[in-house]
Amino acid sequence: MSVFSRLIDAIGETASNAFSSVVEAVRTVFAGDPETRRRVAFSVAVIALSAKMAKADGIVSPAEVAAFQEIFAVPPEEAANVARLYNLAKQDVAGFDVYAERIKGMCGSGNANCAMLEDILDGLFHIAKADGLIHHKELEFIAHVADIFEVDEAHFDRILARHVHPDGVDPFAVLGLTPDTPFTEVRKRYRQLAAESHPDRFAARGVPDEFMLLANERMAMLNAAYGEIEKSRAAA
């Protein structure tokens, strides 16, 4: 039986109007398999929060649906189960803060700026910007989720710089630095972030293989930012 089938069987009819029971079911159904539990928890988090974000925005564009499918490659046999979970979260009367609080508890470290929670925020940004414009309600939604996730302002600004840049990408903002930062510090920060963002680190955090697109996107942004700074300093 597939993991989502096991999850659907576990919640039965009890989750007809309360997605929170799904989050609790993830803990119990896969209690003996921590690796699978991490992967399912991450998938459930993205399903739940993207559904709530769509409801907050009021419009689900075809591009956003395609972006969801792009990072969530659902096997045909799982399509009905994933659709049920998505619709359940969207229809639940509970506010998204309820889900965000429960999802925060899934973070293994329990610390602020949890890496797995940053991965989830990247997934939400990927979906929100798919139609070429992040609606202000979507941005407010993601920022509020980040607050609940205990992502501090400086860290969120760095995440934001990877996804929202109407005046062009600021390579220093992507690395969380200022333009007057010595190049030795730029190199040090880049190497630190690159190590943290390596696809192997994503896998270790329980991010499913289909979400590796997020790791590749983040690495591409970091590489481009560092390359631009390195080039500008060499030309100075």
CSV table of C-alpha atoms in Angstrom, one decimal:
chain,number,residue,atom,x,y,z
A,1,MET,CA,0.0,0.0,0.0
A,2,SER,CA,1.3,3.5,-0.9
A,3,VAL,CA,2.2,6.0,1.8
A,4,PHE,CA,-0.7,8.3,0.9
A,5,SER,CA,-3.1,5.4,0.8
A,6,ARG,CA,-2.0,4.4,4.3
A,7,LEU,CA,-2.5,8.0,5.4
A,8,ILE,CA,-6.0,8.3,3.9
A,9,ASP,CA,-6.9,4.9,5.5
A,10,ALA,CA,-5.7,6.1,8.9
A,11,ILE,CA,-7.7,9.4,8.9
A,12,GLY,CA,-10.8,7.7,7.5
A,13,GLU,CA,-13.8,10.0,7.9
A,14,THR,CA,-12.5,11.8,10.9
A,15,ALA,CA,-10.8,14.3,8.7
A,16,SER,CA,-13.9,15.3,6.8
A,17,ASN,CA,-13.5,18.9,8.0
A,18,ALA,CA,-10.3,19.0,10.0
A,19,PHE,CA,-7.0,18.7,8.2
A,20,SER,CA,-5.2,18.9,11.5
A,21,SER,CA,-6.0,15.2,12.0
A,22,VAL,CA,-3.9,14.5,8.9
A,23,VAL,CA,-0.9,16.1,10.5
A,24,GLU,CA,-1.3,14.0,13.6
A,25,ALA,CA,-1.8,10.9,11.5
A,26,VAL,CA,1.6,11.5,9.9
A,27,ARG,CA,3.2,11.2,13.4
A,28,THR,CA,1.4,7.9,14.3
A,29,VAL,CA,1.1,6.0,11.0
A,30,PHE,CA,4.8,6.3,10.2
A,31,ALA,CA,6.1,6.4,13.8
A,32,GLY,CA,8.3,3.4,13.2
A,33,ASP,CA,9.8,4.7,10.0
A,34,PRO,CA,11.4,8.2,10.7
A,35,GLU,CA,12.7,8.6,7.1
A,36,THR,CA,9.3,8.0,5.5
A,37,ARG,CA,7.6,10.2,8.1
A,38,ARG,CA,9.9,13.1,7.3
A,39,ARG,CA,9.2,12.8,3.6
A,40,VAL,CA,5.4,12.5,4.0
A,41,ALA,CA,5.4,15.3,6.5
A,42,PHE,CA,7.2,17.6,4.1
A,43,SER,CA,4.7,16.7,1.3
A,44,VAL,CA,1.7,17.2,3.6
A,45,ALA,CA,3.1,20.6,4.6
A,46,VAL,CA,3.4,21.8,1.0
A,47,ILE,CA,-0.1,20.4,0.1
A,48,ALA,CA,-1.8,22.0,3.1
A,49,LEU,CA,-0.1,25.4,2.9
A,50,SER,CA,-0.3,25.8,-0.9
A,51,ALA,CA,-4.0,25.0,-0.6
A,52,LYS,CA,-4.5,27.6,2.1
A,53,MET,CA,-2.4,30.1,0.0
A,54,ALA,CA,-4.7,29.5,-3.0
A,55,LYS,CA,-7.7,30.2,-0.8
A,56,ALA,CA,-6.1,33.4,0.6
A,57,ASP,CA,-5.4,34.7,-2.9
A,58,GLY,CA,-8.8,33.7,-4.1
A,59,ILE,CA,-7.5,32.7,-7.6
A,60,VAL,CA,-5.7,29.5,-8.7
A,61,SER,CA,-4.1,30.2,-12.1
A,62,PRO,CA,-3.2,27.4,-14.5
A,63,ALA,CA,0.4,28.4,-14.1
A,64,GLU,CA,0.2,27.9,-10.3
A,65,VAL,CA,-1.4,24.5,-10.8
A,66,ALA,CA,1.5,23.6,-13.2
A,67,ALA,CA,4.1,24.8,-10.7
A,68,PHE,CA,2.5,22.7,-8.0
A,69,GLN,CA,2.6,19.7,-10.3
A,70,GLU,CA,6.2,20.5,-11.3
A,71,ILE,CA,7.5,20.2,-7.7
A,72,PHE,CA,5.0,17.6,-6.7
A,73,ALA,CA,5.3,14.9,-9.3
A,74,VAL,CA,2.3,12.8,-8.2
A,75,PRO,CA,2.2,9.3,-9.5
A,76,PRO,CA,-1.1,8.5,-11.3
A,77,GLU,CA,-2.0,6.0,-8.5
A,78,GLU,CA,-1.6,8.8,-5.9
A,79,ALA,CA,-3.5,11.5,-7.7
A,80,ALA,CA,-6.8,10.9,-6.1
A,81,ASN,CA,-5.3,10.8,-2.6
A,82,VAL,CA,-3.3,14.0,-3.0
A,83,ALA,CA,-6.3,15.8,-4.5
A,84,ARG,CA,-8.4,14.7,-1.5
A,85,LEU,CA,-5.7,16.1,0.9
A,86,TYR,CA,-5.5,19.4,-1.1
A,87,ASN,CA,-9.2,19.9,-1.1
A,88,LEU,CA,-9.5,19.0,2.5
A,89,ALA,CA,-7.1,21.6,3.5
A,90,LYS,CA,-8.7,24.2,1.2
A,91,GLN,CA,-12.2,23.6,2.5
A,92,ASP,CA,-11.3,23.3,6.2
A,93,VAL,CA,-12.6,26.3,8.1
A,94,ALA,CA,-9.6,26.5,10.4
A,95,GLY,CA,-7.1,29.3,9.6
A,96,PHE,CA,-3.8,28.5,8.0
A,97,ASP,CA,-2.0,29.5,11.2
A,98,VAL,CA,-3.3,26.3,12.8
A,99,TYR,CA,-1.6,24.3,10.1
A,100,ALA,CA,1.6,26.3,10.2
A,101,GLU,CA,1.9,25.8,14.0
A,102,ARG,CA,1.4,22.1,13.6
A,103,ILE,CA,3.8,21.9,10.7
A,104,LYS,CA,6.4,23.8,12.7
A,105,GLY,CA,6.4,20.9,15.2
A,106,MET,CA,7.5,18.6,12.4
A,107,CYS,CA,10.9,20.3,12.3
A,108,GLY,CA,13.5,17.9,13.7
A,109,SER,CA,15.7,20.6,15.1
A,110,GLY,CA,13.0,22.5,16.9
A,111,ASN,CA,15.1,25.6,16.4
A,112,ALA,CA,14.3,29.0,14.8
A,113,ASN,CA,15.3,29.2,11.1
A,114,CYS,CA,14.7,25.5,10.7
A,115,ALA,CA,16.2,24.3,7.4
A,116,MET,CA,13.2,22.1,6.5
A,117,LEU,CA,10.8,24.9,7.1
A,118,GLU,CA,12.8,27.2,4.8
A,119,ASP,CA,12.5,24.4,2.2
A,120,ILE,CA,8.7,24.6,2.6
A,121,LEU,CA,8.8,28.4,2.2
A,122,ASP,CA,10.8,28.0,-1.0
A,123,GLY,CA,8.0,25.6,-2.3
A,124,LEU,CA,5.3,28.2,-1.6
A,125,PHE,CA,7.3,31.0,-3.3
A,126,HIS,CA,7.8,28.7,-6.3
A,127,ILE,CA,4.1,28.2,-6.7
A,128,ALA,CA,3.1,31.8,-5.9
A,129,LYS,CA,5.4,33.3,-8.6
A,130,ALA,CA,4.5,30.8,-11.3
A,131,ASP,CA,2.1,33.2,-13.0
A,132,GLY,CA,4.7,35.9,-13.2
A,133,LEU,CA,3.5,38.0,-10.3
A,134,ILE,CA,3.3,37.3,-6.6
A,135,HIS,CA,0.0,38.7,-5.3
A,136,HIS,CA,0.3,40.9,-2.2
A,137,LYS,CA,-2.0,38.5,-0.4
A,138,GLU,CA,0.3,35.6,-1.3
A,139,LEU,CA,3.3,37.5,0.0
A,140,GLU,CA,1.5,38.4,3.2
A,141,PHE,CA,0.5,34.7,3.6
A,142,ILE,CA,4.1,33.5,3.2
A,143,ALA,CA,5.5,36.2,5.5
A,144,HIS,CA,3.0,35.2,8.2
A,145,VAL,CA,3.8,31.5,7.8
A,146,ALA,CA,7.5,32.5,8.1
A,147,ASP,CA,6.7,34.3,11.4
A,148,ILE,CA,5.0,31.2,12.7
A,149,PHE,CA,7.9,29.1,11.6
A,150,GLU,CA,10.2,31.4,13.7
A,151,VAL,CA,12.2,32.5,10.6
A,152,ASP,CA,13.8,35.8,11.7
A,153,GLU,CA,13.6,38.9,9.6
A,154,ALA,CA,17.2,38.8,8.3
A,155,HIS,CA,16.7,35.2,7.2
A,156,PHE,CA,13.4,35.8,5.6
A,157,ASP,CA,14.8,38.8,3.7
A,158,ARG,CA,17.5,36.4,2.2
A,159,ILE,CA,14.8,34.0,1.2
A,160,LEU,CA,12.7,36.8,-0.2
A,161,ALA,CA,15.6,38.1,-2.3
A,162,ARG,CA,15.8,34.7,-4.1
A,163,HIS,CA,12.2,35.0,-5.3
A,164,VAL,CA,11.1,38.7,-5.4
A,165,HIS,CA,13.3,41.1,-7.2
A,166,PRO,CA,11.2,43.7,-9.3
A,167,ASP,CA,14.3,45.9,-9.8
A,168,GLY,CA,16.7,43.0,-10.6
A,169,VAL,CA,18.4,40.5,-8.4
A,170,ASP,CA,20.6,41.9,-5.7
A,171,PRO,CA,23.4,39.4,-5.3
A,172,PHE,CA,24.4,40.7,-1.9
A,173,ALA,CA,20.8,40.4,-0.6
A,174,VAL,CA,20.6,36.8,-1.9
A,175,LEU,CA,23.7,36.0,0.3
A,176,GLY,CA,22.3,38.1,3.2
A,177,LEU,CA,25.2,40.6,3.0
A,178,THR,CA,25.8,44.3,2.3
A,179,PRO,CA,27.7,45.8,-0.7
A,180,ASP,CA,30.6,46.8,1.5
A,181,THR,CA,31.2,43.2,2.8
A,182,PRO,CA,34.9,42.2,2.2
A,183,PHE,CA,35.2,39.6,-0.5
A,184,THR,CA,36.7,37.1,2.0
A,185,GLU,CA,33.5,37.2,4.0
A,186,VAL,CA,31.5,37.0,0.7
A,187,ARG,CA,33.3,33.7,-0.1
A,188,LYS,CA,32.8,32.4,3.4
A,189,ARG,CA,29.1,33.1,3.4
A,190,TYR,CA,28.7,31.6,-0.1
A,191,ARG,CA,30.4,28.4,0.8
A,192,GLN,CA,28.3,28.1,4.0
A,193,LEU,CA,25.0,28.6,2.1
A,194,ALA,CA,26.1,26.3,-0.7
A,195,ALA,CA,26.9,23.5,1.7
A,196,GLU,CA,23.5,24.0,3.4
A,197,SER,CA,21.6,24.1,0.1
A,198,HIS,CA,23.3,21.1,-1.5
A,199,PRO,CA,20.7,18.5,-2.7
A,200,ASP,CA,22.3,15.9,-0.4
A,201,ARG,CA,21.3,18.1,2.6
A,202,PHE,CA,17.8,18.4,1.2
A,203,ALA,CA,17.6,14.6,1.1
A,204,ALA,CA,18.9,14.3,4.6
A,205,ARG,CA,16.2,16.6,5.9
A,206,GLY,CA,13.6,14.4,4.3
A,207,VAL,CA,12.7,16.5,1.3
A,208,PRO,CA,11.2,14.0,-1.3
A,209,ASP,CA,13.1,13.5,-4.5
A,210,GLU,CA,10.4,15.3,-6.5
A,211,PHE,CA,11.2,18.5,-4.6
A,212,MET,CA,14.9,18.5,-5.6
A,213,LEU,CA,13.9,21.2,-8.1
A,214,LEU,CA,13.8,23.5,-5.2
A,215,ALA,CA,17.4,22.6,-4.2
A,216,ASN,CA,18.6,23.1,-7.8
A,217,GLU,CA,16.9,26.5,-8.0
A,218,ARG,CA,18.4,27.7,-4.7
A,219,MET,CA,21.9,26.6,-5.7
A,220,ALA,CA,21.5,28.3,-9.1
A,221,MET,CA,20.6,31.6,-7.3
A,222,LEU,CA,23.6,31.3,-4.9
A,223,ASN,CA,26.0,30.5,-7.7
A,224,ALA,CA,24.8,33.4,-9.8
A,225,ALA,CA,25.0,35.8,-6.9
A,226,TYR,CA,28.5,34.8,-5.9
A,227,GLY,CA,29.7,34.8,-9.6
A,228,GLU,CA,28.3,38.3,-10.1
A,229,ILE,CA,30.0,39.6,-7.0
A,230,GLU,CA,33.3,37.9,-7.8
A,231,LYS,CA,33.3,39.3,-11.3
A,232,SER,CA,32.5,42.9,-10.1
A,233,ARG,CA,35.3,42.7,-7.5
A,234,ALA,CA,37.8,41.4,-10.0
A,235,ALA,CA,36.9,44.3,-12.4
A,236,ALA,CA,37.3,46.9,-9.6
